Amino acid sequence: MVLFTTIWLGALGFFDDYIKLTQKHSSGLTSTSKLLFQCGLGLILGLMLYFHFNEINDGTKLVIPFFKEIRPDLGAFYVLMVMFSVVGMSNAVNITDGLDGLAIGCTVIAGLVFTLIAYIVGRVDFSSYLQVPYIAGTGELSILCSALVGAGLGFMWFNCFPAQTFMGDIGSLPLGGMLGLIAIIVKQELLLFFIGSIFIVEALSVLLQVSVFKISGKRVFMCAPLHHHFQFKGWPEPKITVRFLIIAAIMSLFSLITLKL
């Protein structure tokens, strides 16, 4: 299912990048067409998880950090949550990919955390000790997450400042979709707000900037997404990237701590 998501969003990113490269003065696929393509994937995944996967793992129940005994059943709204997670993270990583090494660095950190979580929830003993849902088969998912980390580190070697290679939509869209879906499968949907905090803040900064500008004609930031705001303030690009990665690492460590609380 994760590989299916990667191929689907990778194809979307490929066509978007291809149009940008081959057609002069083109910005690629329209935002509407990309969003429809992403939502189509989210709907398929949501229905698959709702009717098959979650019959086994009781997955329509939402695990709330710090309150593990409280697990509200989302019912059919679970499909919408899957769509929101996959589509939202796919676009959030795409938005974050504006500085050398930033998006892939945050992805590697998130991949490391999900490697541990997937291994934990795939073990009856560990999941029982930490009072998190046991999800059969996620041990294999931890291998995929490890591969993501390894590939990400290899790419980051050439993508760090000054970048020799760039991710493009063909990389950022599937990476975000993978993270959003993995969080759903391991039943740690809300922890994604901590693990992917940089991605979410970057996306929210764009949403806030556009919304406020349309209403009042004023800008909240000098430029959006947020990393460009700091560039306009005169911060060197490596400084912004490293500080964002430090924040991502701290928030990811905090997400692991919540498993024991």
Coordinates of C-alpha atoms in Angstrom, one line a residue:
M1 CA 0.0 0.0 0.0
V2 CA 2.9 2.4 0.8
L3 CA 4.6 1.4 -2.4
F4 CA 1.4 2.0 -4.3
T5 CA 1.2 5.5 -2.8
T6 CA 4.8 6.2 -3.7
I7 CA 4.2 5.2 -7.4
W8 CA 1.0 7.1 -7.6
L9 CA 2.4 10.4 -6.2
G10 CA 5.7 9.8 -8.0
A11 CA 3.9 9.7 -11.3
L12 CA 2.1 12.9 -10.4
G13 CA 5.3 14.6 -9.5
F14 CA 7.0 13.3 -12.7
F15 CA 4.4 14.7 -15.0
D16 CA 4.4 18.0 -13.1
D17 CA 8.2 18.3 -13.4
Y18 CA 8.2 17.1 -17.0
I19 CA 5.8 19.8 -18.1
K20 CA 7.9 22.5 -16.3
L21 CA 11.0 21.3 -18.1
T22 CA 9.6 20.8 -21.5
Q23 CA 7.2 23.7 -21.8
K24 CA 8.6 27.2 -21.5
H25 CA 7.0 29.6 -19.0
S26 CA 4.9 26.7 -17.6
S27 CA 4.3 26.2 -13.9
G28 CA 3.4 22.5 -14.5
L29 CA 0.1 20.9 -13.7
T30 CA -2.6 23.2 -12.2
S31 CA -3.1 23.2 -8.5
T32 CA -6.6 21.9 -9.0
S33 CA -5.6 18.9 -11.1
K34 CA -2.8 17.9 -8.7
L35 CA -5.2 18.2 -5.7
L36 CA -7.8 16.1 -7.4
F37 CA -5.2 13.4 -8.2
Q38 CA -4.0 13.4 -4.6
C39 CA -7.5 13.3 -3.2
G40 CA -8.3 10.4 -5.5
L41 CA -5.4 8.5 -4.0
G42 CA -6.5 9.5 -0.5
L43 CA -10.0 8.2 -1.1
I44 CA -8.8 4.9 -2.4
L45 CA -6.4 4.4 0.5
G46 CA -9.1 5.5 3.0
L47 CA -11.6 3.0 1.7
M48 CA -9.0 0.2 1.6
L49 CA -8.1 0.8 5.2
Y50 CA -11.7 1.2 6.3
F51 CA -13.1 -2.0 4.7
H52 CA -10.1 -4.3 5.0
F53 CA -7.1 -3.4 7.1
N54 CA -9.2 -1.9 10.0
E55 CA -11.5 -4.9 10.3
I56 CA -8.4 -6.8 11.6
N57 CA -6.8 -4.0 13.7
D58 CA -9.8 -2.0 14.8
G59 CA -8.1 0.9 13.1
T60 CA -11.0 3.3 12.9
K61 CA -10.3 4.1 16.6
L62 CA -8.0 7.1 17.1
V63 CA -5.1 6.8 19.5
I64 CA -4.6 10.0 21.6
P65 CA -1.1 10.7 23.0
F66 CA -1.1 11.0 26.9
F67 CA -4.6 9.5 27.1
K68 CA -4.1 6.0 25.8
E69 CA -7.3 4.7 27.4
I70 CA -9.4 7.1 25.4
R71 CA -9.8 5.9 21.8
P72 CA -12.8 7.5 20.0
D73 CA -14.1 5.6 17.0
L74 CA -14.2 7.8 13.9
G75 CA -16.3 5.5 11.9
A76 CA -16.7 6.6 8.3
F77 CA -14.9 9.9 9.1
Y78 CA -11.8 7.7 9.2
V79 CA -11.7 7.8 5.4
L80 CA -11.5 11.6 5.5
M81 CA -8.7 11.5 8.0
V82 CA -6.7 9.2 5.8
M83 CA -7.3 11.6 2.9
F84 CA -6.3 14.6 5.0
S85 CA -3.1 12.9 6.3
V86 CA -1.8 11.7 2.9
V87 CA -2.8 14.8 0.9
G88 CA -1.8 17.2 3.6
M89 CA 1.7 15.7 4.2
S90 CA 2.3 15.3 0.5
N91 CA 1.8 19.0 -0.1
A92 CA 3.5 20.0 3.2
V93 CA 6.8 18.3 2.2
N94 CA 6.5 19.8 -1.3
I95 CA 6.2 23.3 0.3
T96 CA 9.1 22.6 2.6
D97 CA 11.4 21.7 -0.3
G98 CA 12.7 25.2 -0.8
L99 CA 16.1 25.2 0.9
D100 CA 19.0 22.8 0.2
G101 CA 18.8 19.8 2.5
L102 CA 15.7 20.9 4.4
A103 CA 12.9 18.7 3.2
I104 CA 15.1 15.6 2.9
G105 CA 16.7 16.2 6.3
C106 CA 13.3 16.4 8.0
T107 CA 12.2 13.3 6.1
V108 CA 15.2 11.3 7.3
I109 CA 14.4 12.3 10.9
A110 CA 10.8 11.3 10.5
G111 CA 11.8 8.1 8.8
L112 CA 14.0 7.2 11.7
V113 CA 11.2 7.7 14.2
F114 CA 8.7 5.7 12.1
T115 CA 11.2 2.9 11.8
L116 CA 11.2 2.6 15.6
I117 CA 7.5 3.0 15.9
A118 CA 6.7 0.4 13.2
Y119 CA 9.0 -2.1 14.9
I120 CA 7.4 -1.4 18.3
V121 CA 3.8 -1.8 17.2
G122 CA 4.7 -4.9 15.2
R123 CA 5.8 -6.7 18.4
V124 CA 3.2 -8.0 20.8
D125 CA 5.5 -7.6 23.8
F126 CA 6.7 -4.0 23.1
S127 CA 3.3 -2.7 22.1
S128 CA 1.7 -4.3 25.2
Y129 CA 4.4 -2.7 27.5
L130 CA 3.9 0.8 25.9
Q131 CA 0.1 0.4 25.7
V132 CA 0.0 1.1 22.0
P133 CA -2.1 -0.9 19.5
Y134 CA -0.4 -4.1 18.2
I135 CA -0.5 -4.0 14.3
A136 CA 0.5 -7.3 12.8
G137 CA 2.9 -7.1 9.9
T138 CA 4.4 -3.7 10.6
G139 CA 7.8 -5.2 11.2
E140 CA 8.1 -5.3 7.4
L141 CA 7.1 -1.6 7.3
S142 CA 10.1 -0.8 9.6
I143 CA 12.3 -2.2 6.8
L144 CA 10.7 0.1 4.3
C145 CA 11.2 3.1 6.7
S146 CA 14.9 2.1 7.1
A147 CA 15.2 2.0 3.3
L148 CA 13.7 5.5 3.2
V149 CA 16.3 6.7 5.7
G150 CA 19.2 5.2 3.9
A151 CA 18.1 6.5 0.5
G152 CA 17.4 9.9 2.1
L153 CA 20.9 10.1 3.6
G154 CA 22.4 9.2 0.2
F155 CA 20.4 11.9 -1.5
M156 CA 21.1 14.5 1.3
W157 CA 24.9 14.0 0.6
F158 CA 24.3 15.8 -2.7
N159 CA 21.4 17.9 -1.7
C160 CA 23.0 19.8 1.2
F161 CA 24.1 23.3 0.6
P162 CA 25.3 24.1 -2.0
A163 CA 23.0 21.5 -3.7
Q164 CA 24.3 19.4 -6.6
T165 CA 21.0 17.7 -7.2
F166 CA 17.4 18.6 -6.4
M167 CA 14.3 16.7 -5.3
G168 CA 11.6 18.2 -7.4
D169 CA 7.9 17.2 -7.2
I170 CA 8.8 13.7 -8.2
G171 CA 10.5 13.3 -4.8
S172 CA 8.7 15.6 -2.4
L173 CA 5.1 14.5 -3.2
P174 CA 5.6 10.8 -2.7
L175 CA 7.8 11.3 0.4
G176 CA 5.1 13.3 2.1
G177 CA 2.4 10.8 1.1
M178 CA 4.5 8.0 2.5
L179 CA 4.9 9.7 5.8
G180 CA 1.2 10.5 6.1
L181 CA 0.2 6.9 5.2
I182 CA 2.8 5.3 7.5
A183 CA 1.4 7.3 10.5
I184 CA -2.0 6.0 9.7
I185 CA -0.9 2.4 9.4
V186 CA 1.0 2.4 12.7
K187 CA -2.0 4.1 14.4
Q188 CA 0.0 7.2 15.5
E189 CA -1.9 9.7 13.4
L190 CA -1.7 12.5 16.0
L191 CA 2.0 12.0 16.7
L192 CA 2.4 13.1 13.1
F193 CA 1.9 16.7 14.3
F194 CA 5.1 16.3 16.3
I195 CA 7.1 14.1 13.9
G196 CA 6.2 16.2 10.9
S197 CA 6.1 19.5 12.8
I198 CA 8.4 21.4 10.4
F199 CA 6.3 20.3 7.4
I200 CA 3.1 21.3 9.1
V201 CA 4.3 24.7 10.2
E202 CA 5.7 25.4 6.8
A203 CA 2.3 24.5 5.2
L204 CA 0.3 26.5 7.8
S205 CA 2.6 29.6 7.1
V206 CA 1.5 29.5 3.5
L207 CA -2.2 29.0 4.4
L208 CA -2.0 31.9 6.9
Q209 CA -0.2 34.2 4.5
V210 CA -2.7 33.7 1.7
S211 CA -5.8 33.9 3.9
V212 CA -4.8 37.1 5.7
F213 CA -3.7 38.7 2.5
K214 CA -7.0 38.0 0.8
I215 CA -8.9 39.3 3.8
S216 CA -6.9 42.4 4.7
G217 CA -4.4 42.9 1.9
K218 CA -1.6 42.6 4.5
R219 CA 1.2 40.0 4.9
V220 CA 1.9 38.1 8.1
F221 CA 5.4 37.1 6.9
M222 CA 7.9 38.9 4.6
C223 CA 7.6 35.8 2.4
A224 CA 6.0 32.4 2.7
P225 CA 6.6 29.5 3.4
L226 CA 8.3 30.3 6.6
H227 CA 11.9 29.4 5.6
H228 CA 11.8 32.2 3.0
H229 CA 10.7 34.7 5.7
F230 CA 14.0 34.1 7.5
Q231 CA 15.9 34.3 4.2
F232 CA 14.4 37.8 3.7
K233 CA 15.5 38.7 7.2
G234 CA 19.1 38.0 6.1
W235 CA 19.7 34.5 7.6
P236 CA 22.1 32.4 5.6
E237 CA 20.5 29.3 4.0
P238 CA 22.6 26.7 5.9
K239 CA 21.7 28.4 9.2
I240 CA 18.0 28.2 8.6
T241 CA 18.2 24.6 7.5
V242 CA 20.3 23.4 10.5
R243 CA 18.0 25.2 13.0
F244 CA 14.9 23.7 11.4
L245 CA 16.5 20.3 11.5
I246 CA 17.3 20.8 15.2
I247 CA 13.7 21.6 15.9
A248 CA 12.5 18.6 13.9
A249 CA 14.9 16.3 15.9
I250 CA 13.7 17.7 19.2
M251 CA 10.0 17.3 18.3
S252 CA 10.6 13.8 17.0
L253 CA 12.4 12.8 20.2
F254 CA 9.4 14.2 22.1
S255 CA 7.0 12.0 20.0
L256 CA 9.0 8.9 21.1
I257 CA 8.8 10.0 24.7
T258 CA 5.0 10.2 24.5
L259 CA 4.9 6.5 23.8
K260 CA 5.9 5.8 27.4
L261 CA 3.8 8.5 29.0

